[in-house]
PDB file of C-alpha atoms in Angstrom:
ATOM      1  CA  MET A  81     -53.316  -1.751 -77.753  1.00  0.00           C
ATOM      2  CA  ARG A  82     -51.407  -4.431 -79.628  1.00  0.00           C
ATOM      3  CA  PRO A  83     -51.177  -7.943 -78.214  1.00  0.00           C
ATOM      4  CA  VAL A  84     -48.253  -8.480 -75.901  1.00  0.00           C
ATOM      5  CA  GLU A  85     -45.752 -11.092 -76.989  1.00  0.00           C
ATOM      6  CA  GLY A  86     -43.038 -12.927 -75.119  1.00  0.00           C
ATOM      7  CA  ASN A  87     -39.293 -13.327 -75.504  1.00  0.00           C
ATOM      8  CA  GLY A  88     -39.711 -16.481 -77.623  1.00  0.00           C
ATOM      9  CA  SER A  89     -41.226 -14.360 -80.395  1.00  0.00           C
ATOM     10  CA  VAL A  90     -38.192 -12.081 -80.307  1.00  0.00           C
ATOM     11  CA  ILE A  91     -35.687 -14.943 -80.533  1.00  0.00           C
ATOM     12  CA  GLY A  92     -37.494 -16.440 -83.521  1.00  0.00           C
ATOM     13  CA  ARG A  93     -37.687 -13.083 -85.304  1.00  0.00           C
ATOM     14  CA  MET A  94     -33.998 -12.371 -84.609  1.00  0.00           C
ATOM     15  CA  GLU A  95     -32.924 -15.778 -85.915  1.00  0.00           C
ATOM     16  CA  ARG A  96     -34.893 -15.230 -89.133  1.00  0.00           C
ATOM     17  CA  LEU A  97     -33.386 -11.768 -89.607  1.00  0.00           C
ATOM     18  CA  LEU A  98     -29.849 -13.041 -89.184  1.00  0.00           C
ATOM     19  CA  THR A  99     -30.305 -15.902 -91.647  1.00  0.00           C
ATOM     20  CA  GLU A 100     -31.105 -13.378 -94.387  1.00  0.00           C
ATOM     21  CA  GLY A 101     -27.370 -12.675 -94.629  1.00  0.00           C
ATOM     22  CA  ARG A 102     -27.458  -8.894 -94.439  1.00  0.00           C
ATOM     23  CA  CYS A 103     -26.899  -6.415 -91.637  1.00  0.00           C
ATOM     24  CA  ALA A 104     -30.002  -6.188 -89.466  1.00  0.00           C
ATOM     25  CA  PHE A 105     -31.014  -3.210 -87.335  1.00  0.00           C
ATOM     26  CA  VAL A 106     -33.275  -3.634 -84.299  1.00  0.00           C
ATOM     27  CA  ALA A 107     -34.767  -0.884 -82.120  1.00  0.00           C
ATOM     28  CA  ILE A 108     -35.815  -1.406 -78.506  1.00  0.00           C
ATOM     29  CA  ASP A 109     -37.933   1.470 -77.222  1.00  0.00           C
ATOM     30  CA  GLY A 110     -40.140   1.857 -74.184  1.00  0.00           C
ATOM     31  CA  PRO A 111     -40.516   3.746 -70.907  1.00  0.00           C
ATOM     32  CA  CYS A 112     -37.645   4.328 -68.520  1.00  0.00           C
ATOM     33  CA  ALA A 113     -37.050   1.318 -66.250  1.00  0.00           C
ATOM     34  CA  SER A 114     -38.839  -1.070 -68.609  1.00  0.00           C
ATOM     35  CA  GLY A 115     -35.626  -3.062 -69.147  1.00  0.00           C
ATOM     36  CA  LYS A 116     -34.401  -1.828 -72.543  1.00  0.00           C
ATOM     37  CA  THR A 117     -30.701  -1.888 -71.669  1.00  0.00           C
ATOM     38  CA  MET A 118     -30.905  -5.323 -70.045  1.00  0.00           C
ATOM     39  CA  PHE A 119     -32.929  -6.702 -72.963  1.00  0.00           C
ATOM     40  CA  ALA A 120     -30.377  -5.346 -75.453  1.00  0.00           C
ATOM     41  CA  ALA A 121     -27.553  -6.909 -73.425  1.00  0.00           C
ATOM     42  CA  ARG A 122     -29.294 -10.287 -73.511  1.00  0.00           C
ATOM     43  CA  LEU A 123     -29.748 -10.054 -77.276  1.00  0.00           C
ATOM     44  CA  HIS A 124     -26.057  -9.170 -77.568  1.00  0.00           C
ATOM     45  CA  ASP A 125     -25.078 -12.152 -75.403  1.00  0.00           C
ATOM     46  CA  ARG A 126     -27.065 -14.456 -77.649  1.00  0.00           C
ATOM     47  CA  PHE A 127     -26.458 -12.950 -81.099  1.00  0.00           C
ATOM     48  CA  GLY A 128     -23.405 -10.653 -80.817  1.00  0.00           C
ATOM     49  CA  GLY A 129     -23.147  -7.504 -82.894  1.00  0.00           C
ATOM     50  CA  ASN A 130     -23.401  -3.891 -81.785  1.00  0.00           C
ATOM     51  CA  VAL A 131     -25.488  -2.319 -79.051  1.00  0.00           C
ATOM     52  CA  LEU A 132     -26.001   1.434 -79.299  1.00  0.00           C
ATOM     53  CA  HIS A 133     -27.607   3.556 -76.582  1.00  0.00           C
ATOM     54  CA  MET A 134     -29.854   6.546 -77.215  1.00  0.00           C
ATOM     55  CA  ASP A 135     -28.677   7.896 -73.843  1.00  0.00           C
ATOM     56  CA  ASP A 136     -25.400   8.705 -75.640  1.00  0.00           C
ATOM     57  CA  PHE A 137     -27.313  11.273 -77.687  1.00  0.00           C
ATOM     58  CA  PHE A 138     -29.063  13.401 -75.105  1.00  0.00           C
ATOM     59  CA  LEU A 139     -29.138  17.065 -75.987  1.00  0.00           C
ATOM     60  CA  ARG A 140     -26.240  19.295 -75.124  1.00  0.00           C
ATOM     61  CA  PRO A 141     -27.190  22.280 -72.915  1.00  0.00           C
ATOM     62  CA  GLU A 142     -27.304  24.753 -75.808  1.00  0.00           C
ATOM     63  CA  GLN A 143     -29.825  22.507 -77.626  1.00  0.00           C
ATOM     64  CA  ARG A 144     -32.251  22.388 -74.687  1.00  0.00           C
ATOM     65  CA  THR A 145     -34.714  25.031 -75.806  1.00  0.00           C
ATOM     66  CA  PRO A 146     -38.448  25.204 -75.098  1.00  0.00           C
ATOM     67  CA  GLU A 147     -39.064  24.686 -78.820  1.00  0.00           C
ATOM     68  CA  ARG A 148     -36.979  21.526 -78.863  1.00  0.00           C
ATOM     69  CA  PHE A 149     -38.643  20.102 -75.750  1.00  0.00           C
ATOM     70  CA  ALA A 150     -42.040  20.816 -77.336  1.00  0.00           C
ATOM     71  CA  GLU A 151     -41.220  18.269 -80.065  1.00  0.00           C
ATOM     72  CA  PRO A 152     -42.238  14.676 -79.327  1.00  0.00           C
ATOM     73  CA  GLY A 153     -38.936  12.948 -78.544  1.00  0.00           C
ATOM     74  CA  GLY A 154     -37.144  16.269 -78.716  1.00  0.00           C
ATOM     75  CA  ASN A 155     -34.833  15.661 -75.774  1.00  0.00           C
ATOM     76  CA  VAL A 156     -32.412  13.489 -77.753  1.00  0.00           C
ATOM     77  CA  ASP A 157     -30.220  14.550 -80.637  1.00  0.00           C
ATOM     78  CA  ARG A 158     -31.728  12.130 -83.122  1.00  0.00           C
ATOM     79  CA  GLU A 159     -30.328  14.175 -86.005  1.00  0.00           C
ATOM     80  CA  ARG A 160     -26.757  13.631 -84.796  1.00  0.00           C
ATOM     81  CA  PHE A 161     -27.485   9.964 -84.108  1.00  0.00           C
ATOM     82  CA  GLU A 162     -28.806   9.468 -87.616  1.00  0.00           C
ATOM     83  CA  ALA A 163     -26.045  11.435 -89.375  1.00  0.00           C
ATOM     84  CA  GLU A 164     -23.061  10.163 -87.374  1.00  0.00           C
ATOM     85  CA  VAL A 165     -24.107   6.598 -86.621  1.00  0.00           C
ATOM     86  CA  LEU A 166     -27.226   5.113 -88.162  1.00  0.00           C
ATOM     87  CA  LYS A 167     -26.870   6.288 -91.760  1.00  0.00           C
ATOM     88  CA  PRO A 168     -23.185   5.305 -92.141  1.00  0.00           C
ATOM     89  CA  LEU A 169     -23.687   1.914 -90.436  1.00  0.00           C
ATOM     90  CA  ALA A 170     -26.664   1.206 -92.692  1.00  0.00           C
ATOM     91  CA  ALA A 171     -24.370   1.964 -95.663  1.00  0.00           C
ATOM     92  CA  GLY A 172     -21.855  -0.583 -94.332  1.00  0.00           C
ATOM     93  CA  GLU A 173     -19.346   2.026 -93.174  1.00  0.00           C
ATOM     94  CA  PRO A 174     -17.569   2.130 -89.804  1.00  0.00           C
ATOM     95  CA  VAL A 175     -18.457   5.084 -87.599  1.00  0.00           C
ATOM     96  CA  ARG A 176     -16.752   7.194 -84.974  1.00  0.00           C
ATOM     97  CA  TYR A 177     -18.852   9.198 -82.565  1.00  0.00           C
ATOM     98  CA  ARG A 178     -18.529  10.820 -79.184  1.00  0.00           C
ATOM     99  CA  PRO A 179     -21.251   9.919 -76.696  1.00  0.00           C
ATOM    100  CA  TRP A 180     -22.703  12.748 -74.636  1.00  0.00           C
ATOM    101  CA  ASP A 181     -21.955  12.152 -70.956  1.00  0.00           C
ATOM    102  CA  CYS A 182     -24.706  13.651 -68.790  1.00  0.00           C
ATOM    103  CA  ARG A 183     -22.620  13.219 -65.632  1.00  0.00           C
ATOM    104  CA  THR A 184     -19.726  15.368 -66.877  1.00  0.00           C
ATOM    105  CA  GLY A 185     -21.766  17.627 -69.162  1.00  0.00           C
ATOM    106  CA  ASP A 186     -19.364  16.994 -72.026  1.00  0.00           C
ATOM    107  CA  PHE A 187     -18.589  14.553 -74.776  1.00  0.00           C
ATOM    108  CA  ALA A 188     -16.887  11.328 -73.734  1.00  0.00           C
ATOM    109  CA  THR A 189     -14.045   9.572 -75.528  1.00  0.00           C
ATOM    110  CA  SER A 190     -14.730   8.669 -79.145  1.00  0.00           C
ATOM    111  CA  ARG A 191     -16.113   5.246 -79.934  1.00  0.00           C
ATOM    112  CA  ILE A 192     -15.563   3.353 -83.151  1.00  0.00           C
ATOM    113  CA  ILE A 193     -18.306   1.005 -84.306  1.00  0.00           C
ATOM    114  CA  GLU A 194     -17.808  -1.404 -87.186  1.00  0.00           C
ATOM    115  CA  PRO A 195     -20.715  -2.705 -89.255  1.00  0.00           C
ATOM    116  CA  ALA A 196     -21.968  -6.031 -87.895  1.00  0.00           C
ATOM    117  CA  PRO A 197     -24.597  -8.608 -88.818  1.00  0.00           C
ATOM    118  CA  LEU A 198     -26.734  -7.177 -85.980  1.00  0.00           C
ATOM    119  CA  THR A 199     -26.996  -3.680 -84.548  1.00  0.00           C
ATOM    120  CA  VAL A 200     -29.390  -3.117 -81.658  1.00  0.00           C
ATOM    121  CA  VAL A 201     -30.370   0.450 -80.795  1.00  0.00           C
ATOM    122  CA  GLU A 202     -31.827   0.647 -77.308  1.00  0.00           C
ATOM    123  CA  GLY A 203     -33.362   3.531 -75.501  1.00  0.00           C
ATOM    124  CA  SER A 204     -36.330   5.774 -75.294  1.00  0.00           C
ATOM    125  CA  TYR A 205     -36.840   7.626 -78.575  1.00  0.00           C
ATOM    126  CA  SER A 206     -34.989   4.983 -80.630  1.00  0.00           C
ATOM    127  CA  MET A 207     -38.219   4.388 -82.593  1.00  0.00           C
ATOM    128  CA  HIS A 208     -38.762   8.064 -83.377  1.00  0.00           C
ATOM    129  CA  PRO A 209     -40.651   8.279 -86.685  1.00  0.00           C
ATOM    130  CA  ALA A 210     -37.621   9.957 -88.305  1.00  0.00           C
ATOM    131  CA  LEU A 211     -35.530   6.832 -87.563  1.00  0.00           C
ATOM    132  CA  ARG A 212     -38.002   3.996 -88.134  1.00  0.00           C
ATOM    133  CA  GLY A 213     -37.021   3.434 -91.756  1.00  0.00           C
ATOM    134  CA  TYR A 214     -33.618   2.088 -90.683  1.00  0.00           C
ATOM    135  CA  TYR A 215     -34.966  -0.793 -88.608  1.00  0.00           C
ATOM    136  CA  ASP A 216     -35.733  -4.351 -89.638  1.00  0.00           C
ATOM    137  CA  LEU A 217     -37.418  -5.068 -86.310  1.00  0.00           C
ATOM    138  CA  MET A 218     -38.907  -2.654 -83.784  1.00  0.00           C
ATOM    139  CA  ILE A 219     -39.602  -3.855 -80.255  1.00  0.00           C
ATOM    140  CA  CYS A 220     -41.485  -1.795 -77.701  1.00  0.00           C
ATOM    141  CA  LEU A 221     -41.286  -2.743 -74.047  1.00  0.00           C
ATOM    142  CA  ALA A 222     -44.209  -1.966 -71.759  1.00  0.00           C
ATOM    143  CA  ILE A 223     -44.356  -1.690 -68.001  1.00  0.00           C
ATOM    144  CA  ASP A 224     -47.048  -1.011 -65.446  1.00  0.00           C
ATOM    145  CA  PRO A 225     -46.585   2.535 -64.021  1.00  0.00           C
ATOM    146  CA  THR A 226     -46.490   1.243 -60.437  1.00  0.00           C
ATOM    147  CA  GLU A 227     -43.724  -1.227 -61.276  1.00  0.00           C
ATOM    148  CA  GLN A 228     -41.906   1.486 -63.225  1.00  0.00           C
ATOM    149  CA  LEU A 229     -41.818   3.758 -60.162  1.00  0.00           C
ATOM    150  CA  ARG A 230     -40.714   0.873 -57.942  1.00  0.00           C
ATOM    151  CA  ARG A 231     -37.800   0.126 -60.283  1.00  0.00           C
ATOM    152  CA  LEU A 232     -36.822   3.794 -60.608  1.00  0.00           C
ATOM    153  CA  GLU A 233     -36.811   4.259 -56.842  1.00  0.00           C
ATOM    154  CA  ALA A 234     -34.704   1.120 -56.367  1.00  0.00           C
ATOM    155  CA  ARG A 235     -32.283   2.324 -59.046  1.00  0.00           C
ATOM    156  CA  ASN A 236     -31.814   5.872 -57.775  1.00  0.00           C
ATOM    157  CA  PRO A 237     -34.132   7.207 -55.045  1.00  0.00           C
ATOM    158  CA  ARG A 238     -32.643  10.723 -55.225  1.00  0.00           C
ATOM    159  CA  MET A 239     -33.637  11.053 -58.902  1.00  0.00           C
ATOM    160  CA  LEU A 240     -37.178   9.675 -58.563  1.00  0.00           C
ATOM    161  CA  ARG A 241     -38.830  13.097 -58.278  1.00  0.00           C
ATOM    162  CA  ARG A 242     -37.079  14.281 -61.458  1.00  0.00           C
ATOM    163  CA  PHE A 243     -38.282  11.187 -63.321  1.00  0.00           C
ATOM    164  CA  ILE A 244     -41.849  11.789 -62.137  1.00  0.00           C
ATOM    165  CA  ASP A 245     -41.864  15.522 -62.853  1.00  0.00           C
ATOM    166  CA  GLU A 246     -39.757  15.708 -66.003  1.00  0.00           C
ATOM    167  CA  TRP A 247     -38.662  12.576 -67.839  1.00  0.00           C
ATOM    168  CA  ILE A 248     -41.736  10.351 -67.569  1.00  0.00           C
ATOM    169  CA  PRO A 249     -44.070  13.092 -68.872  1.00  0.00           C
ATOM    170  CA  LEU A 250     -41.699  13.753 -71.809  1.00  0.00           C
ATOM    171  CA  GLU A 251     -41.585  10.046 -72.633  1.00  0.00           C
ATOM    172  CA  ASN A 252     -45.334   9.598 -72.285  1.00  0.00           C
ATOM    173  CA  ARG A 253     -45.968  12.528 -74.623  1.00  0.00           C
ATOM    174  CA  TYR A 254     -43.573  11.011 -77.167  1.00  0.00           C
ATOM    175  CA  PHE A 255     -45.218   7.571 -76.939  1.00  0.00           C
ATOM    176  CA  GLU A 256     -48.700   9.040 -77.371  1.00  0.00           C
ATOM    177  CA  LEU A 257     -47.913  11.425 -80.230  1.00  0.00           C
ATOM    178  CA  THR A 258     -45.752   9.014 -82.223  1.00  0.00           C
ATOM    179  CA  ASP A 259     -47.826   5.839 -81.731  1.00  0.00           C
ATOM    180  CA  THR A 260     -44.730   3.968 -80.616  1.00  0.00           C
ATOM    181  CA  GLN A 261     -46.565   0.859 -79.420  1.00  0.00           C
ATOM    182  CA  GLU A 262     -48.663   0.682 -82.570  1.00  0.00           C
ATOM    183  CA  GLY A 263     -45.576   1.157 -84.754  1.00  0.00           C
ATOM    184  CA  ALA A 264     -43.695  -1.667 -83.061  1.00  0.00           C
ATOM    185  CA  ASP A 265     -43.424  -5.112 -84.603  1.00  0.00           C
ATOM    186  CA  LEU A 266     -43.434  -6.658 -81.127  1.00  0.00           C
ATOM    187  CA  LEU A 267     -44.770  -5.399 -77.799  1.00  0.00           C
ATOM    188  CA  ILE A 268     -43.410  -7.046 -74.662  1.00  0.00           C
ATOM    189  CA  ASP A 269     -44.666  -6.411 -71.130  1.00  0.00           C
ATOM    190  CA  THR A 270     -41.597  -6.566 -68.895  1.00  0.00           C
ATOM    191  CA  ALA A 271     -43.517  -6.377 -65.629  1.00  0.00           C
ATOM    192  CA  ILE A 272     -44.982  -9.877 -65.945  1.00  0.00           C
TER     193      ILE A 272
END
């Protein structure tokens, strides 16, 4: 396992990236309840720019096949994310996309994202090997499994069993088969 670094390392790396004068892309990956969304929000508060959420790209029902779920990280539509958002933003073009809303089971209202000096992509599967070439900095958050379950139960006790039975095993398989922690530039333990 890589050495765990603290938030100070992230701030220094971000400041260096932004002084290079080009658009920077940062991925924040890690297990559910490790604090990816909160960490991205804090980076946004400090540095501005865009924050994109991989949760907006969960698979639509017709895409949820056994073959797709057998792929490491197969439960997000990374192809749509890359084609509609990441590739155009990296080319300096504005994008329009419709997030998938799991609550309604349909696409939400379109969002327009303009290129910015900083774009943070947060969420499990954001560091999928097919997407890694876009990022200037990849951060993986880590969390102790006991603390992860405590946070998930506090967040939504009714969904805890589904996390344990379905989503955590899918994430863990993805992390293991794609070497997410080893591929990260920084590893941060959010439980300490």
